Amino acid sequence: MRAPTANAPMEYFEPNFLEEALVVLDRFGDRAHVLAGGTLLGPRLRASVPAPAALVNLKRIRGLADIAFEDGTVRIGALATARILATHPLVLEHAPLVALAAATVGAPAIRTSATIGGNVLWGDSVADMACALLACDAGRAEH
């Protein structure tokens, strides 16, 4: 397979299941970008040379935005948006620091699309939620 160039067409995928997304990501490896909220992806795509070979939109995959309370732990899906986190009753009750951090992410329009997964993954200077998650001992679940 040839490496993509800035002018090569990018393939676009909208998997319905996590397994489908994993197959595509495995196929393209580091030449694929994941689309969740997209607030940081646009600028990164414009700056990428060579352009990514594939864009994988995760928004159709059920369950990735779910928030639940199980076994004394708030479980937050990677596609949960900052707006939802800032107002969700479970987050407000059990992780108020996360709710507060989510409420301060960008402008209201950004909070509507910015996801917790993207916010943490990109490690950008605007990764507002990472410290709150760390302070709440996020990631201690054994999954």
PDB file of C-alpha atoms in Angstrom:
ATOM      1  CA  MET A   1       0.000   0.000   0.000  1.00  0.00           C
ATOM      2  CA  ARG A   2       1.270   3.465  -0.885  1.00  0.00           C
ATOM      3  CA  ALA A   3       1.531   6.126   1.767  1.00  0.00           C
ATOM      4  CA  PRO A   4      -1.155   8.782   1.233  1.00  0.00           C
ATOM      5  CA  THR A   5      -0.121  12.164  -0.041  1.00  0.00           C
ATOM      6  CA  ALA A   6      -1.688  15.521   0.651  1.00  0.00           C
ATOM      7  CA  ASN A   7      -3.672  15.130  -2.605  1.00  0.00           C
ATOM      8  CA  ALA A   8      -4.707  11.488  -2.143  1.00  0.00           C
ATOM      9  CA  PRO A   9      -8.385  10.935  -1.394  1.00  0.00           C
ATOM     10  CA  MET A  10      -9.193  10.072   2.187  1.00  0.00           C
ATOM     11  CA  GLU A  11     -11.484   7.100   2.777  1.00  0.00           C
ATOM     12  CA  TYR A  12     -14.415   7.741   5.103  1.00  0.00           C
ATOM     13  CA  PHE A  13     -16.025   5.087   7.309  1.00  0.00           C
ATOM     14  CA  GLU A  14     -19.109   5.159   9.558  1.00  0.00           C
ATOM     15  CA  PRO A  15     -19.133   1.816  11.352  1.00  0.00           C
ATOM     16  CA  ASN A  16     -22.237   0.729  13.253  1.00  0.00           C
ATOM     17  CA  PHE A  17     -20.396  -1.554  15.647  1.00  0.00           C
ATOM     18  CA  LEU A  18     -17.195  -1.272  17.638  1.00  0.00           C
ATOM     19  CA  GLU A  19     -15.841  -4.419  15.972  1.00  0.00           C
ATOM     20  CA  GLU A  20     -16.215  -2.777  12.550  1.00  0.00           C
ATOM     21  CA  ALA A  21     -14.339   0.307  13.723  1.00  0.00           C
ATOM     22  CA  LEU A  22     -11.529  -1.825  15.124  1.00  0.00           C
ATOM     23  CA  VAL A  23     -11.162  -3.676  11.810  1.00  0.00           C
ATOM     24  CA  VAL A  24     -10.841  -0.387   9.900  1.00  0.00           C
ATOM     25  CA  LEU A  25      -8.416   1.059  12.454  1.00  0.00           C
ATOM     26  CA  ASP A  26      -6.335  -2.105  12.327  1.00  0.00           C
ATOM     27  CA  ARG A  27      -6.291  -1.981   8.521  1.00  0.00           C
ATOM     28  CA  PHE A  28      -5.067   1.621   8.351  1.00  0.00           C
ATOM     29  CA  GLY A  29      -3.071   1.790  11.586  1.00  0.00           C
ATOM     30  CA  ASP A  30      -1.568   5.190  12.279  1.00  0.00           C
ATOM     31  CA  ARG A  31      -2.759   6.397   8.865  1.00  0.00           C
ATOM     32  CA  ALA A  32      -6.323   6.615  10.239  1.00  0.00           C
ATOM     33  CA  HIS A  33      -7.913   9.396  12.268  1.00  0.00           C
ATOM     34  CA  VAL A  34     -10.930   8.892  14.509  1.00  0.00           C
ATOM     35  CA  LEU A  35     -13.853  11.306  14.441  1.00  0.00           C
ATOM     36  CA  ALA A  36     -15.856  11.634  17.636  1.00  0.00           C
ATOM     37  CA  GLY A  37     -16.730  15.259  18.448  1.00  0.00           C
ATOM     38  CA  GLY A  38     -14.397  16.752  15.874  1.00  0.00           C
ATOM     39  CA  THR A  39     -13.543  19.976  17.704  1.00  0.00           C
ATOM     40  CA  LEU A  40      -9.794  19.345  17.503  1.00  0.00           C
ATOM     41  CA  LEU A  41      -9.757  17.111  14.437  1.00  0.00           C
ATOM     42  CA  GLY A  42     -10.402  19.830  11.837  1.00  0.00           C
ATOM     43  CA  PRO A  43      -7.306  21.880  12.617  1.00  0.00           C
ATOM     44  CA  ARG A  44      -5.218  18.708  12.873  1.00  0.00           C
ATOM     45  CA  LEU A  45      -6.428  17.460   9.492  1.00  0.00           C
ATOM     46  CA  ARG A  46      -5.555  20.779   7.859  1.00  0.00           C
ATOM     47  CA  ALA A  47      -2.072  20.582   9.370  1.00  0.00           C
ATOM     48  CA  SER A  48      -1.462  16.904   8.525  1.00  0.00           C
ATOM     49  CA  VAL A  49       0.975  16.190   5.742  1.00  0.00           C
ATOM     50  CA  PRO A  50       0.622  13.588   4.513  1.00  0.00           C
ATOM     51  CA  ALA A  51      -3.125  13.524   4.892  1.00  0.00           C
ATOM     52  CA  PRO A  52      -4.575  10.556   6.769  1.00  0.00           C
ATOM     53  CA  ALA A  53      -5.660   7.669   4.586  1.00  0.00           C
ATOM     54  CA  ALA A  54      -8.908   7.108   6.484  1.00  0.00           C
ATOM     55  CA  LEU A  55     -11.348   8.941   8.709  1.00  0.00           C
ATOM     56  CA  VAL A  56     -13.412   6.719  11.016  1.00  0.00           C
ATOM     57  CA  ASN A  57     -16.577   8.329  12.405  1.00  0.00           C
ATOM     58  CA  LEU A  58     -17.559   6.617  15.683  1.00  0.00           C
ATOM     59  CA  LYS A  59     -20.820   8.505  16.254  1.00  0.00           C
ATOM     60  CA  ARG A  60     -23.092   5.669  15.076  1.00  0.00           C
ATOM     61  CA  ILE A  61     -21.738   3.117  17.537  1.00  0.00           C
ATOM     62  CA  ARG A  62     -24.251   2.565  20.315  1.00  0.00           C
ATOM     63  CA  GLY A  63     -23.095   2.758  23.869  1.00  0.00           C
ATOM     64  CA  LEU A  64     -19.992   4.893  23.345  1.00  0.00           C
ATOM     65  CA  ALA A  65     -21.740   7.957  24.768  1.00  0.00           C
ATOM     66  CA  ASP A  66     -23.465   6.162  27.657  1.00  0.00           C
ATOM     67  CA  ILE A  67     -23.107   7.212  31.280  1.00  0.00           C
ATOM     68  CA  ALA A  68     -23.996   4.666  33.952  1.00  0.00           C
ATOM     69  CA  PHE A  69     -23.435   3.939  37.620  1.00  0.00           C
ATOM     70  CA  GLU A  70     -22.270   0.363  38.190  1.00  0.00           C
ATOM     71  CA  ASP A  71     -20.632  -1.227  41.229  1.00  0.00           C
ATOM     72  CA  GLY A  72     -20.070   2.139  42.898  1.00  0.00           C
ATOM     73  CA  THR A  73     -18.405   3.611  39.813  1.00  0.00           C
ATOM     74  CA  VAL A  74     -19.586   6.165  37.275  1.00  0.00           C
ATOM     75  CA  ARG A  75     -18.797   4.770  33.846  1.00  0.00           C
ATOM     76  CA  ILE A  76     -18.502   7.395  31.133  1.00  0.00           C
ATOM     77  CA  GLY A  77     -18.355   6.484  27.452  1.00  0.00           C
ATOM     78  CA  ALA A  78     -15.668   8.126  25.359  1.00  0.00           C
ATOM     79  CA  LEU A  79     -18.251   9.896  23.174  1.00  0.00           C
ATOM     80  CA  ALA A  80     -20.065  11.577  26.075  1.00  0.00           C
ATOM     81  CA  THR A  81     -19.987  15.299  25.342  1.00  0.00           C
ATOM     82  CA  ALA A  82     -18.904  18.004  27.737  1.00  0.00           C
ATOM     83  CA  ARG A  83     -22.443  19.426  27.672  1.00  0.00           C
ATOM     84  CA  ILE A  84     -23.929  16.101  28.765  1.00  0.00           C
ATOM     85  CA  LEU A  85     -21.241  15.581  31.439  1.00  0.00           C
ATOM     86  CA  ALA A  86     -21.854  19.043  32.872  1.00  0.00           C
ATOM     87  CA  THR A  87     -25.549  18.340  33.419  1.00  0.00           C
ATOM     88  CA  HIS A  88     -25.908  14.567  33.833  1.00  0.00           C
ATOM     89  CA  PRO A  89     -27.419  13.678  37.238  1.00  0.00           C
ATOM     90  CA  LEU A  90     -25.035  10.758  37.838  1.00  0.00           C
ATOM     91  CA  VAL A  91     -21.972  12.867  37.084  1.00  0.00           C
ATOM     92  CA  LEU A  92     -23.261  15.760  39.194  1.00  0.00           C
ATOM     93  CA  GLU A  93     -23.887  13.426  42.139  1.00  0.00           C
ATOM     94  CA  HIS A  94     -20.868  11.116  41.995  1.00  0.00           C
ATOM     95  CA  ALA A  95     -18.218  13.141  40.122  1.00  0.00           C
ATOM     96  CA  PRO A  96     -19.064  16.841  40.555  1.00  0.00           C
ATOM     97  CA  LEU A  97     -15.496  17.868  39.735  1.00  0.00           C
ATOM     98  CA  VAL A  98     -15.834  16.226  36.313  1.00  0.00           C
ATOM     99  CA  ALA A  99     -19.155  18.026  35.785  1.00  0.00           C
ATOM    100  CA  LEU A 100     -17.555  21.335  36.736  1.00  0.00           C
ATOM    101  CA  ALA A 101     -14.564  20.770  34.435  1.00  0.00           C
ATOM    102  CA  ALA A 102     -16.882  19.788  31.571  1.00  0.00           C
ATOM    103  CA  ALA A 103     -18.921  22.963  32.104  1.00  0.00           C
ATOM    104  CA  THR A 104     -15.793  25.060  31.490  1.00  0.00           C
ATOM    105  CA  VAL A 105     -14.723  23.438  28.209  1.00  0.00           C
ATOM    106  CA  GLY A 106     -14.693  26.098  25.496  1.00  0.00           C
ATOM    107  CA  ALA A 107     -17.832  27.916  24.469  1.00  0.00           C
ATOM    108  CA  PRO A 108     -21.312  26.347  24.664  1.00  0.00           C
ATOM    109  CA  ALA A 109     -21.140  25.322  20.994  1.00  0.00           C
ATOM    110  CA  ILE A 110     -17.849  23.497  21.630  1.00  0.00           C
ATOM    111  CA  ARG A 111     -19.277  21.717  24.700  1.00  0.00           C
ATOM    112  CA  THR A 112     -22.075  20.369  22.526  1.00  0.00           C
ATOM    113  CA  SER A 113     -19.670  18.411  20.340  1.00  0.00           C
ATOM    114  CA  ALA A 114     -16.454  18.036  22.370  1.00  0.00           C
ATOM    115  CA  THR A 115     -16.193  14.507  23.771  1.00  0.00           C
ATOM    116  CA  ILE A 116     -14.452  13.363  26.907  1.00  0.00           C
ATOM    117  CA  GLY A 117     -12.503  10.806  24.874  1.00  0.00           C
ATOM    118  CA  GLY A 118     -11.185  13.408  22.453  1.00  0.00           C
ATOM    119  CA  ASN A 119     -10.474  15.872  25.231  1.00  0.00           C
ATOM    120  CA  VAL A 120      -8.265  13.356  27.011  1.00  0.00           C
ATOM    121  CA  LEU A 121      -6.839  11.634  23.922  1.00  0.00           C
ATOM    122  CA  TRP A 122      -5.491  14.709  22.165  1.00  0.00           C
ATOM    123  CA  GLY A 123      -3.717  15.886  25.310  1.00  0.00           C
ATOM    124  CA  ASP A 124      -4.079  19.408  24.028  1.00  0.00           C
ATOM    125  CA  SER A 125      -3.648  22.442  26.244  1.00  0.00           C
ATOM    126  CA  VAL A 126      -7.445  22.527  26.322  1.00  0.00           C
ATOM    127  CA  ALA A 127      -7.660  19.059  27.888  1.00  0.00           C
ATOM    128  CA  ASP A 128      -9.738  20.566  30.667  1.00  0.00           C
ATOM    129  CA  MET A 129     -11.221  17.293  31.851  1.00  0.00           C
ATOM    130  CA  ALA A 130      -8.014  15.262  32.271  1.00  0.00           C
ATOM    131  CA  CYS A 131      -7.077  16.736  35.663  1.00  0.00           C
ATOM    132  CA  ALA A 132     -10.620  16.355  36.981  1.00  0.00           C
ATOM    133  CA  LEU A 133     -10.670  12.722  35.880  1.00  0.00           C
ATOM    134  CA  LEU A 134      -7.324  12.113  37.532  1.00  0.00           C
ATOM    135  CA  ALA A 135      -8.494  13.752  40.751  1.00  0.00           C
ATOM    136  CA  CYS A 136     -11.551  11.462  40.709  1.00  0.00           C
ATOM    137  CA  ASP A 137      -9.319   8.392  40.318  1.00  0.00           C
ATOM    138  CA  ALA A 138     -10.604   7.732  36.807  1.00  0.00           C
ATOM    139  CA  GLY A 139      -9.323   4.621  35.153  1.00  0.00           C
ATOM    140  CA  ARG A 140      -9.068   2.576  38.315  1.00  0.00           C
ATOM    141  CA  ALA A 141     -11.660   0.118  37.016  1.00  0.00           C
ATOM    142  CA  GLU A 142     -10.098  -3.139  35.907  1.00  0.00           C
ATOM    143  CA  HIS A 143     -11.358  -3.210  32.314  1.00  0.00           C
TER     144      HIS A 143
END
